[in-house]
């Protein structure tokens, strides 16, 4: 029986997402035929897909000083027009008591782009910090073929030998090569150079290259240049991804109202698109427009009944509107969909507590503690367990839960505040003052309003 063609085997492995085996087969083909462009391109795509991360769902805005940012329009924007305004007074709405993070963002329990601290592990920082070839080889050889010749112990592609001008004119190789440079190597400089050459080669008629150029500009924090490229791409070919990237650009520029207008225009072109409605709902939620946000989330659930984020946010809305029974239904729906996380069981425990289903409350919190590995998440769970103890009337147990919370997270301002209140109830005035002072110190520059009120009360005692 004859053996199957190796290239066909590699293609089959690539379609089934067995990228490691596909790379091995392509490597064996290239050892026999080093200039086989088909195997070279397939290996390049397999290596890219192996490390590919959807930058739309993992994009993190870098934290930079405003005086170095040339995109800052106003240092004191009007209320309701900025996502970066930090105020200690929350507008009086139905969600007025909703907790917020240390950055001022309402807690939703759903990880979204831009909600995590952008450190060295974020996608943009990874692209910035990754090694990239900055020098060009001076050897007078055939650059187009020398780049394809890879050594066994060396890199797959000698980036310094790449003739980008030649590859930019090859429609079958230019796009996979860009993705390899951008995602696998993290070489923004050469990726952007290839993008510019390919855009010129296609006479500025290919919208895909303009989107890739905007990604390079965004990675280099050239936000205005990226905005122009995306607008030009949308004029040539309206696409959902293009609109989402334009919305993210305006959010990076701290222009949520403009981002909302872009999302409305996009929904006119793509009616009832889930991803566009999700972006608009997130913006409304960040602007404290809870009614508009939950309306959009309900529309999302109608279009996609398995959308975890929309279901969780609707449940959160009902919980903070004193409807824990309805919130419990939504969180149980998320649990039935197969999601198992400490945050979900924590929310289920709180819903059971406030809906008087006390037999399930401790079981949910026990499950949340078993699944929690992050100390910050464990601290929040112990903080919520203190409310269970307070509801049962056990002040000593509540103090112990808050102490365990502080042992896991020594910067938990709410735990300090509640410990001060409990110590005041037990008659320890001096200890209560110390805890309130600690709460005010760790929650700067946006101190808790209730903490300030409690300090003023104790100072008068």
PDB file of C-alpha atoms in Angstrom, residues 118-406:
ATOM      1  CA  UNK A 118      -2.062  45.792  31.702  1.00  0.00           C
ATOM      2  CA  UNK A 119       1.245  44.315  32.721  1.00  0.00           C
ATOM      3  CA  UNK A 120       4.025  42.578  30.923  1.00  0.00           C
ATOM      4  CA  UNK A 121       1.749  39.639  30.259  1.00  0.00           C
ATOM      5  CA  UNK A 122      -0.800  41.508  28.153  1.00  0.00           C
ATOM      6  CA  UNK A 123      -0.964  41.033  24.406  1.00  0.00           C
ATOM      7  CA  UNK A 124       0.281  44.494  23.469  1.00  0.00           C
ATOM      8  CA  UNK A 125       3.164  44.380  25.932  1.00  0.00           C
ATOM      9  CA  UNK A 126       4.085  40.938  24.624  1.00  0.00           C
ATOM     10  CA  UNK A 127       4.218  42.325  21.114  1.00  0.00           C
ATOM     11  CA  UNK A 128       6.247  45.313  22.250  1.00  0.00           C
ATOM     12  CA  UNK A 129       8.722  43.419  24.391  1.00  0.00           C
ATOM     13  CA  UNK A 130       9.251  40.446  22.080  1.00  0.00           C
ATOM     14  CA  UNK A 131      12.546  40.193  20.325  1.00  0.00           C
ATOM     15  CA  UNK A 132      12.624  41.401  16.763  1.00  0.00           C
ATOM     16  CA  UNK A 133      15.332  41.571  14.127  1.00  0.00           C
ATOM     17  CA  UNK A 134      16.447  45.175  13.849  1.00  0.00           C
ATOM     18  CA  UNK A 135      19.481  44.756  11.659  1.00  0.00           C
ATOM     19  CA  UNK A 136      19.678  43.951   7.960  1.00  0.00           C
ATOM     20  CA  UNK A 137      22.118  41.493   6.470  1.00  0.00           C
ATOM     21  CA  UNK A 138      24.762  42.924   4.158  1.00  0.00           C
ATOM     22  CA  UNK A 139      25.513  39.674   2.371  1.00  0.00           C
ATOM     23  CA  UNK A 140      25.063  39.876  -1.372  1.00  0.00           C
ATOM     24  CA  UNK A 141      23.043  36.682  -1.830  1.00  0.00           C
ATOM     25  CA  UNK A 142      19.630  35.870  -3.251  1.00  0.00           C
ATOM     26  CA  UNK A 143      17.624  37.278  -0.364  1.00  0.00           C
ATOM     27  CA  UNK A 144      14.317  35.777  -1.489  1.00  0.00           C
ATOM     28  CA  UNK A 145      15.584  32.210  -1.289  1.00  0.00           C
ATOM     29  CA  UNK A 146      18.142  32.580   1.503  1.00  0.00           C
ATOM     30  CA  UNK A 147      15.387  33.511   3.942  1.00  0.00           C
ATOM     31  CA  UNK A 148      13.638  30.207   3.291  1.00  0.00           C
ATOM     32  CA  UNK A 149      16.738  28.140   4.052  1.00  0.00           C
ATOM     33  CA  UNK A 150      16.444  27.361   7.778  1.00  0.00           C
ATOM     34  CA  UNK A 151      18.929  25.451   9.850  1.00  0.00           C
ATOM     35  CA  UNK A 152      17.962  22.628  12.178  1.00  0.00           C
ATOM     36  CA  UNK A 153      19.179  24.397  15.307  1.00  0.00           C
ATOM     37  CA  UNK A 154      18.433  27.911  14.093  1.00  0.00           C
ATOM     38  CA  UNK A 155      15.262  29.962  13.587  1.00  0.00           C
ATOM     39  CA  UNK A 156      12.673  28.894  11.046  1.00  0.00           C
ATOM     40  CA  UNK A 157      12.923  32.180   9.115  1.00  0.00           C
ATOM     41  CA  UNK A 158      15.907  34.498   9.019  1.00  0.00           C
ATOM     42  CA  UNK A 159      13.942  37.721   9.339  1.00  0.00           C
ATOM     43  CA  UNK A 160      17.006  39.864   8.682  1.00  0.00           C
ATOM     44  CA  UNK A 161      17.344  38.218   5.261  1.00  0.00           C
ATOM     45  CA  UNK A 162      13.726  38.688   4.201  1.00  0.00           C
ATOM     46  CA  UNK A 163      13.218  40.663   1.014  1.00  0.00           C
ATOM     47  CA  UNK A 164       9.969  42.281   2.151  1.00  0.00           C
ATOM     48  CA  UNK A 165       9.529  44.132  -1.116  1.00  0.00           C
ATOM     49  CA  UNK A 166       9.459  40.841  -3.007  1.00  0.00           C
ATOM     50  CA  UNK A 167       7.105  39.037  -0.627  1.00  0.00           C
ATOM     51  CA  UNK A 168       4.714  42.005  -0.475  1.00  0.00           C
ATOM     52  CA  UNK A 169       3.853  41.453  -4.161  1.00  0.00           C
ATOM     53  CA  UNK A 170       3.109  37.747  -3.633  1.00  0.00           C
ATOM     54  CA  UNK A 171      -0.563  37.501  -2.691  1.00  0.00           C
ATOM     55  CA  UNK A 172      -0.291  33.925  -1.455  1.00  0.00           C
ATOM     56  CA  UNK A 173       2.649  34.498   0.888  1.00  0.00           C
ATOM     57  CA  UNK A 174       2.353  38.104   2.038  1.00  0.00           C
ATOM     58  CA  UNK A 175      -0.608  37.656   4.393  1.00  0.00           C
ATOM     59  CA  UNK A 176       0.640  34.496   6.152  1.00  0.00           C
ATOM     60  CA  UNK A 177       4.062  36.124   6.466  1.00  0.00           C
ATOM     61  CA  UNK A 178       2.553  39.204   8.105  1.00  0.00           C
ATOM     62  CA  UNK A 179       0.644  37.102  10.630  1.00  0.00           C
ATOM     63  CA  UNK A 180       3.823  35.147  11.395  1.00  0.00           C
ATOM     64  CA  UNK A 181       5.804  38.329  11.987  1.00  0.00           C
ATOM     65  CA  UNK A 182       3.055  39.995  14.017  1.00  0.00           C
ATOM     66  CA  UNK A 183       1.759  37.135  16.181  1.00  0.00           C
ATOM     67  CA  UNK A 184       4.602  34.609  16.346  1.00  0.00           C
ATOM     68  CA  UNK A 185       7.700  36.791  16.291  1.00  0.00           C
ATOM     69  CA  UNK A 186       6.161  39.972  17.727  1.00  0.00           C
ATOM     70  CA  UNK A 187       8.257  41.965  15.249  1.00  0.00           C
ATOM     71  CA  UNK A 188       6.116  45.070  14.800  1.00  0.00           C
ATOM     72  CA  UNK A 189       8.755  46.947  12.819  1.00  0.00           C
ATOM     73  CA  UNK A 190       9.119  44.407   9.997  1.00  0.00           C
ATOM     74  CA  UNK A 191       5.408  43.571  10.082  1.00  0.00           C
ATOM     75  CA  UNK A 192       4.512  47.218   9.560  1.00  0.00           C
ATOM     76  CA  UNK A 193       7.101  47.580   6.790  1.00  0.00           C
ATOM     77  CA  UNK A 194       5.603  44.563   5.020  1.00  0.00           C
ATOM     78  CA  UNK A 195       2.117  46.021   5.446  1.00  0.00           C
ATOM     79  CA  UNK A 196       3.123  49.367   3.935  1.00  0.00           C
ATOM     80  CA  UNK A 197       4.775  47.682   0.936  1.00  0.00           C
ATOM     81  CA  UNK A 198       1.805  45.348   0.390  1.00  0.00           C
ATOM     82  CA  UNK A 199      -0.641  48.269   0.569  1.00  0.00           C
ATOM     83  CA  UNK A 200       1.339  50.093  -2.090  1.00  0.00           C
ATOM     84  CA  UNK A 201       1.572  46.927  -4.206  1.00  0.00           C
ATOM     85  CA  UNK A 202      -2.221  46.539  -4.260  1.00  0.00           C
ATOM     86  CA  UNK A 203      -2.637  50.280  -5.013  1.00  0.00           C
ATOM     87  CA  UNK A 204      -4.410  50.932  -1.669  1.00  0.00           C
ATOM     88  CA  UNK A 205      -7.423  48.850  -2.757  1.00  0.00           C
ATOM     89  CA  UNK A 206      -7.207  46.018  -0.218  1.00  0.00           C
ATOM     90  CA  UNK A 207      -9.027  46.891   3.019  1.00  0.00           C
ATOM     91  CA  UNK A 208      -7.467  43.919   4.855  1.00  0.00           C
ATOM     92  CA  UNK A 209      -3.990  45.449   4.704  1.00  0.00           C
ATOM     93  CA  UNK A 210      -5.303  48.733   6.079  1.00  0.00           C
ATOM     94  CA  UNK A 211      -6.732  46.912   9.089  1.00  0.00           C
ATOM     95  CA  UNK A 212      -3.390  45.196   9.682  1.00  0.00           C
ATOM     96  CA  UNK A 213      -1.605  48.543   9.419  1.00  0.00           C
ATOM     97  CA  UNK A 214      -3.974  49.951  12.032  1.00  0.00           C
ATOM     98  CA  UNK A 215      -3.088  47.021  14.332  1.00  0.00           C
ATOM     99  CA  UNK A 216       0.587  47.896  13.997  1.00  0.00           C
ATOM    100  CA  UNK A 217      -0.128  51.561  14.703  1.00  0.00           C
ATOM    101  CA  UNK A 218      -2.199  50.622  17.753  1.00  0.00           C
ATOM    102  CA  UNK A 219       0.582  48.394  19.087  1.00  0.00           C
ATOM    103  CA  UNK A 220       2.948  51.366  18.755  1.00  0.00           C
ATOM    104  CA  UNK A 221       0.364  53.687  20.403  1.00  0.00           C
ATOM    105  CA  UNK A 222      -0.077  55.746  17.210  1.00  0.00           C
ATOM    106  CA  UNK A 223      -3.811  55.968  17.798  1.00  0.00           C
ATOM    107  CA  UNK A 224      -4.709  58.739  15.355  1.00  0.00           C
ATOM    108  CA  UNK A 225      -2.884  57.036  12.487  1.00  0.00           C
ATOM    109  CA  UNK A 226      -4.726  53.803  13.268  1.00  0.00           C
ATOM    110  CA  UNK A 227      -8.040  55.695  13.266  1.00  0.00           C
ATOM    111  CA  UNK A 228      -7.419  57.008   9.737  1.00  0.00           C
ATOM    112  CA  UNK A 229      -6.543  53.557   8.416  1.00  0.00           C
ATOM    113  CA  UNK A 230      -9.677  51.958   9.887  1.00  0.00           C
ATOM    114  CA  UNK A 231     -11.925  54.704   8.511  1.00  0.00           C
ATOM    115  CA  UNK A 232     -10.419  54.211   5.067  1.00  0.00           C
ATOM    116  CA  UNK A 233     -10.932  50.430   5.331  1.00  0.00           C
ATOM    117  CA  UNK A 234     -14.602  50.877   6.308  1.00  0.00           C
ATOM    118  CA  UNK A 235     -15.213  53.080   3.259  1.00  0.00           C
ATOM    119  CA  UNK A 236     -13.863  50.345   1.013  1.00  0.00           C
ATOM    120  CA  UNK A 237     -15.494  47.385   2.756  1.00  0.00           C
ATOM    121  CA  UNK A 238     -17.708  47.646   5.876  1.00  0.00           C
ATOM    122  CA  UNK A 239     -16.870  44.809   8.248  1.00  0.00           C
ATOM    123  CA  UNK A 240     -17.846  44.014  11.828  1.00  0.00           C
ATOM    124  CA  UNK A 241     -14.227  43.687  12.947  1.00  0.00           C
ATOM    125  CA  UNK A 242     -13.391  47.086  11.436  1.00  0.00           C
ATOM    126  CA  UNK A 243     -16.196  48.773  13.365  1.00  0.00           C
ATOM    127  CA  UNK A 244     -15.177  47.059  16.609  1.00  0.00           C
ATOM    128  CA  UNK A 245     -11.579  48.201  16.176  1.00  0.00           C
ATOM    129  CA  UNK A 246     -12.769  51.761  15.527  1.00  0.00           C
ATOM    130  CA  UNK A 247     -14.866  51.610  18.709  1.00  0.00           C
ATOM    131  CA  UNK A 248     -11.820  50.434  20.660  1.00  0.00           C
ATOM    132  CA  UNK A 249      -9.778  53.266  19.164  1.00  0.00           C
ATOM    133  CA  UNK A 250     -12.222  55.872  20.498  1.00  0.00           C
ATOM    134  CA  UNK A 251     -12.261  54.146  23.883  1.00  0.00           C
ATOM    135  CA  UNK A 252      -8.470  54.390  23.931  1.00  0.00           C
ATOM    136  CA  UNK A 253      -8.908  58.101  23.178  1.00  0.00           C
ATOM    137  CA  UNK A 254     -11.432  58.317  26.052  1.00  0.00           C
ATOM    138  CA  UNK A 255     -14.306  59.319  23.765  1.00  0.00           C
ATOM    139  CA  UNK A 256     -17.135  56.948  24.786  1.00  0.00           C
ATOM    140  CA  UNK A 257     -19.860  59.083  23.215  1.00  0.00           C
ATOM    141  CA  UNK A 258     -18.143  58.921  19.826  1.00  0.00           C
ATOM    142  CA  UNK A 259     -17.679  55.176  20.282  1.00  0.00           C
ATOM    143  CA  UNK A 260     -21.410  54.861  20.973  1.00  0.00           C
ATOM    144  CA  UNK A 261     -22.237  56.737  17.766  1.00  0.00           C
ATOM    145  CA  UNK A 262     -19.927  54.434  15.801  1.00  0.00           C
ATOM    146  CA  UNK A 263     -21.632  51.370  17.274  1.00  0.00           C
ATOM    147  CA  UNK A 264     -25.071  52.759  16.347  1.00  0.00           C
ATOM    148  CA  UNK A 265     -23.930  53.369  12.759  1.00  0.00           C
ATOM    149  CA  UNK A 266     -22.472  49.867  12.643  1.00  0.00           C
ATOM    150  CA  UNK A 267     -25.760  48.349  13.847  1.00  0.00           C
ATOM    151  CA  UNK A 268     -27.511  50.082  10.961  1.00  0.00           C
ATOM    152  CA  UNK A 269     -25.205  48.238   8.572  1.00  0.00           C
ATOM    153  CA  UNK A 270     -25.231  44.961  10.545  1.00  0.00           C
ATOM    154  CA  UNK A 271     -28.570  44.846  12.395  1.00  0.00           C
ATOM    155  CA  UNK A 272     -28.740  42.793  15.607  1.00  0.00           C
ATOM    156  CA  UNK A 273     -25.077  41.821  15.479  1.00  0.00           C
ATOM    157  CA  UNK A 274     -24.178  40.373  18.883  1.00  0.00           C
ATOM    158  CA  UNK A 275     -20.578  41.617  19.028  1.00  0.00           C
ATOM    159  CA  UNK A 276     -21.577  45.189  18.166  1.00  0.00           C
ATOM    160  CA  UNK A 277     -24.425  45.213  20.687  1.00  0.00           C
ATOM    161  CA  UNK A 278     -22.015  43.853  23.301  1.00  0.00           C
ATOM    162  CA  UNK A 279     -19.610  46.736  22.702  1.00  0.00           C
ATOM    163  CA  UNK A 280     -22.447  49.262  23.013  1.00  0.00           C
ATOM    164  CA  UNK A 281     -23.734  47.607  26.212  1.00  0.00           C
ATOM    165  CA  UNK A 282     -20.265  47.707  27.778  1.00  0.00           C
ATOM    166  CA  UNK A 283     -19.920  51.395  27.029  1.00  0.00           C
ATOM    167  CA  UNK A 284     -23.342  52.164  28.500  1.00  0.00           C
ATOM    168  CA  UNK A 285     -22.471  50.172  31.611  1.00  0.00           C
ATOM    169  CA  UNK A 286     -19.192  52.041  32.020  1.00  0.00           C
ATOM    170  CA  UNK A 287     -21.089  55.359  31.763  1.00  0.00           C
ATOM    171  CA  UNK A 288     -23.509  54.253  34.558  1.00  0.00           C
ATOM    172  CA  UNK A 289     -26.415  54.023  32.099  1.00  0.00           C
ATOM    173  CA  UNK A 290     -27.749  50.834  33.646  1.00  0.00           C
ATOM    174  CA  UNK A 291     -31.182  50.881  31.993  1.00  0.00           C
ATOM    175  CA  UNK A 292     -29.732  51.217  28.492  1.00  0.00           C
ATOM    176  CA  UNK A 293     -27.108  48.585  29.242  1.00  0.00           C
ATOM    177  CA  UNK A 294     -29.503  45.923  30.503  1.00  0.00           C
ATOM    178  CA  UNK A 295     -31.852  46.578  27.581  1.00  0.00           C
ATOM    179  CA  UNK A 296     -29.021  45.855  25.178  1.00  0.00           C
ATOM    180  CA  UNK A 297     -28.029  42.743  27.108  1.00  0.00           C
ATOM    181  CA  UNK A 298     -31.585  41.441  26.865  1.00  0.00           C
ATOM    182  CA  UNK A 299     -31.474  42.004  23.105  1.00  0.00           C
ATOM    183  CA  UNK A 300     -28.213  40.057  23.005  1.00  0.00           C
ATOM    184  CA  UNK A 301     -29.806  37.119  24.848  1.00  0.00           C
ATOM    185  CA  UNK A 302     -32.650  37.093  22.319  1.00  0.00           C
ATOM    186  CA  UNK A 303     -30.128  36.771  19.490  1.00  0.00           C
ATOM    187  CA  UNK A 304     -27.716  34.457  21.353  1.00  0.00           C
ATOM    188  CA  UNK A 305     -29.241  32.507  24.223  1.00  0.00           C
ATOM    189  CA  UNK A 306     -25.815  31.095  25.189  1.00  0.00           C
ATOM    190  CA  UNK A 307     -24.092  34.463  25.706  1.00  0.00           C
ATOM    191  CA  UNK A 308     -22.583  34.120  29.181  1.00  0.00           C
ATOM    192  CA  UNK A 309     -21.640  37.763  29.579  1.00  0.00           C
ATOM    193  CA  UNK A 310     -25.137  39.055  28.824  1.00  0.00           C
ATOM    194  CA  UNK A 311     -26.817  36.541  31.151  1.00  0.00           C
ATOM    195  CA  UNK A 312     -24.408  37.307  33.986  1.00  0.00           C
ATOM    196  CA  UNK A 313     -24.826  41.071  33.613  1.00  0.00           C
ATOM    197  CA  UNK A 314     -28.629  40.787  33.622  1.00  0.00           C
ATOM    198  CA  UNK A 315     -28.426  38.675  36.773  1.00  0.00           C
ATOM    199  CA  UNK A 316     -26.131  41.243  38.381  1.00  0.00           C
ATOM    200  CA  UNK A 317     -28.588  44.023  37.460  1.00  0.00           C
ATOM    201  CA  UNK A 318     -31.476  42.226  39.184  1.00  0.00           C
ATOM    202  CA  UNK A 319     -29.349  41.467  42.259  1.00  0.00           C
ATOM    203  CA  UNK A 320     -28.480  45.118  42.843  1.00  0.00           C
ATOM    204  CA  UNK A 321     -32.130  46.067  42.281  1.00  0.00           C
ATOM    205  CA  UNK A 322     -33.227  43.943  45.259  1.00  0.00           C
ATOM    206  CA  UNK A 323     -34.428  41.033  43.118  1.00  0.00           C
ATOM    207  CA  UNK A 324     -32.135  38.163  44.229  1.00  0.00           C
ATOM    208  CA  UNK A 325     -34.637  35.499  43.144  1.00  0.00           C
ATOM    209  CA  UNK A 326     -34.478  36.669  39.533  1.00  0.00           C
ATOM    210  CA  UNK A 327     -30.704  36.997  39.716  1.00  0.00           C
ATOM    211  CA  UNK A 328     -30.502  33.417  40.999  1.00  0.00           C
ATOM    212  CA  UNK A 329     -32.350  32.182  37.926  1.00  0.00           C
ATOM    213  CA  UNK A 330     -29.874  33.828  35.584  1.00  0.00           C
ATOM    214  CA  UNK A 331     -26.818  32.581  37.470  1.00  0.00           C
ATOM    215  CA  UNK A 332     -28.238  29.061  37.568  1.00  0.00           C
ATOM    216  CA  UNK A 333     -28.619  29.342  33.793  1.00  0.00           C
ATOM    217  CA  UNK A 334     -24.910  30.172  33.498  1.00  0.00           C
ATOM    218  CA  UNK A 335     -24.097  27.208  35.761  1.00  0.00           C
ATOM    219  CA  UNK A 336     -26.219  24.904  33.593  1.00  0.00           C
ATOM    220  CA  UNK A 337     -24.252  26.048  30.531  1.00  0.00           C
ATOM    221  CA  UNK A 338     -21.120  24.462  32.008  1.00  0.00           C
ATOM    222  CA  UNK A 339     -19.383  27.435  33.594  1.00  0.00           C
ATOM    223  CA  UNK A 340     -17.684  26.573  36.888  1.00  0.00           C
ATOM    224  CA  UNK A 341     -15.749  29.400  38.503  1.00  0.00           C
ATOM    225  CA  UNK A 342     -15.330  30.759  42.047  1.00  0.00           C
ATOM    226  CA  UNK A 343     -16.949  34.039  41.003  1.00  0.00           C
ATOM    227  CA  UNK A 344     -20.082  32.233  39.804  1.00  0.00           C
ATOM    228  CA  UNK A 345     -20.463  30.191  42.990  1.00  0.00           C
ATOM    229  CA  UNK A 346     -19.819  33.322  45.037  1.00  0.00           C
ATOM    230  CA  UNK A 347     -22.669  35.085  43.251  1.00  0.00           C
ATOM    231  CA  UNK A 348     -24.912  32.049  43.683  1.00  0.00           C
ATOM    232  CA  UNK A 349     -24.160  32.071  47.408  1.00  0.00           C
ATOM    233  CA  UNK A 350     -25.086  35.745  47.743  1.00  0.00           C
ATOM    234  CA  UNK A 351     -28.308  35.226  45.786  1.00  0.00           C
ATOM    235  CA  UNK A 352     -29.217  32.273  48.004  1.00  0.00           C
ATOM    236  CA  UNK A 353     -28.477  34.344  51.119  1.00  0.00           C
ATOM    237  CA  UNK A 354     -30.676  37.271  50.169  1.00  0.00           C
ATOM    238  CA  UNK A 355     -33.461  35.070  48.794  1.00  0.00           C
ATOM    239  CA  UNK A 356     -33.581  33.200  52.157  1.00  0.00           C
ATOM    240  CA  UNK A 357     -32.361  29.879  50.731  1.00  0.00           C
ATOM    241  CA  UNK A 358     -29.948  29.432  53.619  1.00  0.00           C
ATOM    242  CA  UNK A 359     -29.486  25.678  53.113  1.00  0.00           C
ATOM    243  CA  UNK A 360     -27.609  26.335  49.844  1.00  0.00           C
ATOM    244  CA  UNK A 361     -25.685  29.432  50.882  1.00  0.00           C
ATOM    245  CA  UNK A 362     -22.758  27.828  52.711  1.00  0.00           C
ATOM    246  CA  UNK A 363     -22.499  25.035  50.135  1.00  0.00           C
ATOM    247  CA  UNK A 364     -22.050  27.584  47.340  1.00  0.00           C
ATOM    248  CA  UNK A 365     -19.420  29.520  49.284  1.00  0.00           C
ATOM    249  CA  UNK A 366     -17.580  26.296  50.162  1.00  0.00           C
ATOM    250  CA  UNK A 367     -17.488  25.399  46.463  1.00  0.00           C
ATOM    251  CA  UNK A 368     -16.228  28.900  45.633  1.00  0.00           C
ATOM    252  CA  UNK A 369     -13.386  28.602  48.161  1.00  0.00           C
ATOM    253  CA  UNK A 370     -12.433  25.177  46.762  1.00  0.00           C
ATOM    254  CA  UNK A 371     -12.156  26.579  43.217  1.00  0.00           C
ATOM    255  CA  UNK A 372     -10.454  29.871  44.111  1.00  0.00           C
ATOM    256  CA  UNK A 373      -6.706  30.023  43.523  1.00  0.00           C
ATOM    257  CA  UNK A 374      -6.183  33.773  43.272  1.00  0.00           C
ATOM    258  CA  UNK A 375      -5.679  35.422  46.710  1.00  0.00           C
ATOM    259  CA  UNK A 376      -7.727  38.447  45.606  1.00  0.00           C
ATOM    260  CA  UNK A 377     -10.692  36.240  44.736  1.00  0.00           C
ATOM    261  CA  UNK A 378     -10.361  34.368  48.025  1.00  0.00           C
ATOM    262  CA  UNK A 379     -10.375  37.697  49.864  1.00  0.00           C
ATOM    263  CA  UNK A 380     -13.641  38.719  48.195  1.00  0.00           C
ATOM    264  CA  UNK A 381     -15.237  35.360  49.062  1.00  0.00           C
ATOM    265  CA  UNK A 382     -14.271  35.670  52.733  1.00  0.00           C
ATOM    266  CA  UNK A 383     -15.576  39.242  52.699  1.00  0.00           C
ATOM    267  CA  UNK A 384     -18.954  37.976  51.467  1.00  0.00           C
ATOM    268  CA  UNK A 385     -18.892  35.195  54.045  1.00  0.00           C
ATOM    269  CA  UNK A 386     -18.677  37.882  56.716  1.00  0.00           C
ATOM    270  CA  UNK A 387     -22.070  39.122  55.508  1.00  0.00           C
ATOM    271  CA  UNK A 388     -23.442  35.625  56.021  1.00  0.00           C
ATOM    272  CA  UNK A 389     -22.132  35.702  59.592  1.00  0.00           C
ATOM    273  CA  UNK A 390     -23.629  39.166  60.149  1.00  0.00           C
ATOM    274  CA  UNK A 391     -26.991  37.941  58.832  1.00  0.00           C
ATOM    275  CA  UNK A 392     -26.796  35.055  61.334  1.00  0.00           C
ATOM    276  CA  UNK A 393     -25.977  37.512  64.148  1.00  0.00           C
ATOM    277  CA  UNK A 394     -22.518  36.059  64.863  1.00  0.00           C
ATOM    278  CA  UNK A 395     -20.303  39.163  65.208  1.00  0.00           C
ATOM    279  CA  UNK A 396     -17.232  37.186  66.306  1.00  0.00           C
ATOM    280  CA  UNK A 397     -17.433  34.955  63.221  1.00  0.00           C
ATOM    281  CA  UNK A 398     -17.848  38.017  60.986  1.00  0.00           C
ATOM    282  CA  UNK A 399     -14.718  39.601  62.478  1.00  0.00           C
ATOM    283  CA  UNK A 400     -12.826  36.354  61.930  1.00  0.00           C
ATOM    284  CA  UNK A 401     -13.953  36.171  58.265  1.00  0.00           C
ATOM    285  CA  UNK A 402     -12.838  39.763  57.666  1.00  0.00           C
ATOM    286  CA  UNK A 403      -9.481  39.019  59.308  1.00  0.00           C
ATOM    287  CA  UNK A 404      -8.964  36.067  56.950  1.00  0.00           C
ATOM    288  CA  UNK A 405      -9.956  38.369  54.066  1.00  0.00           C
ATOM    289  CA  UNK A 406      -7.243  40.848  55.060  1.00  0.00           C
TER     290      UNK A 406
END
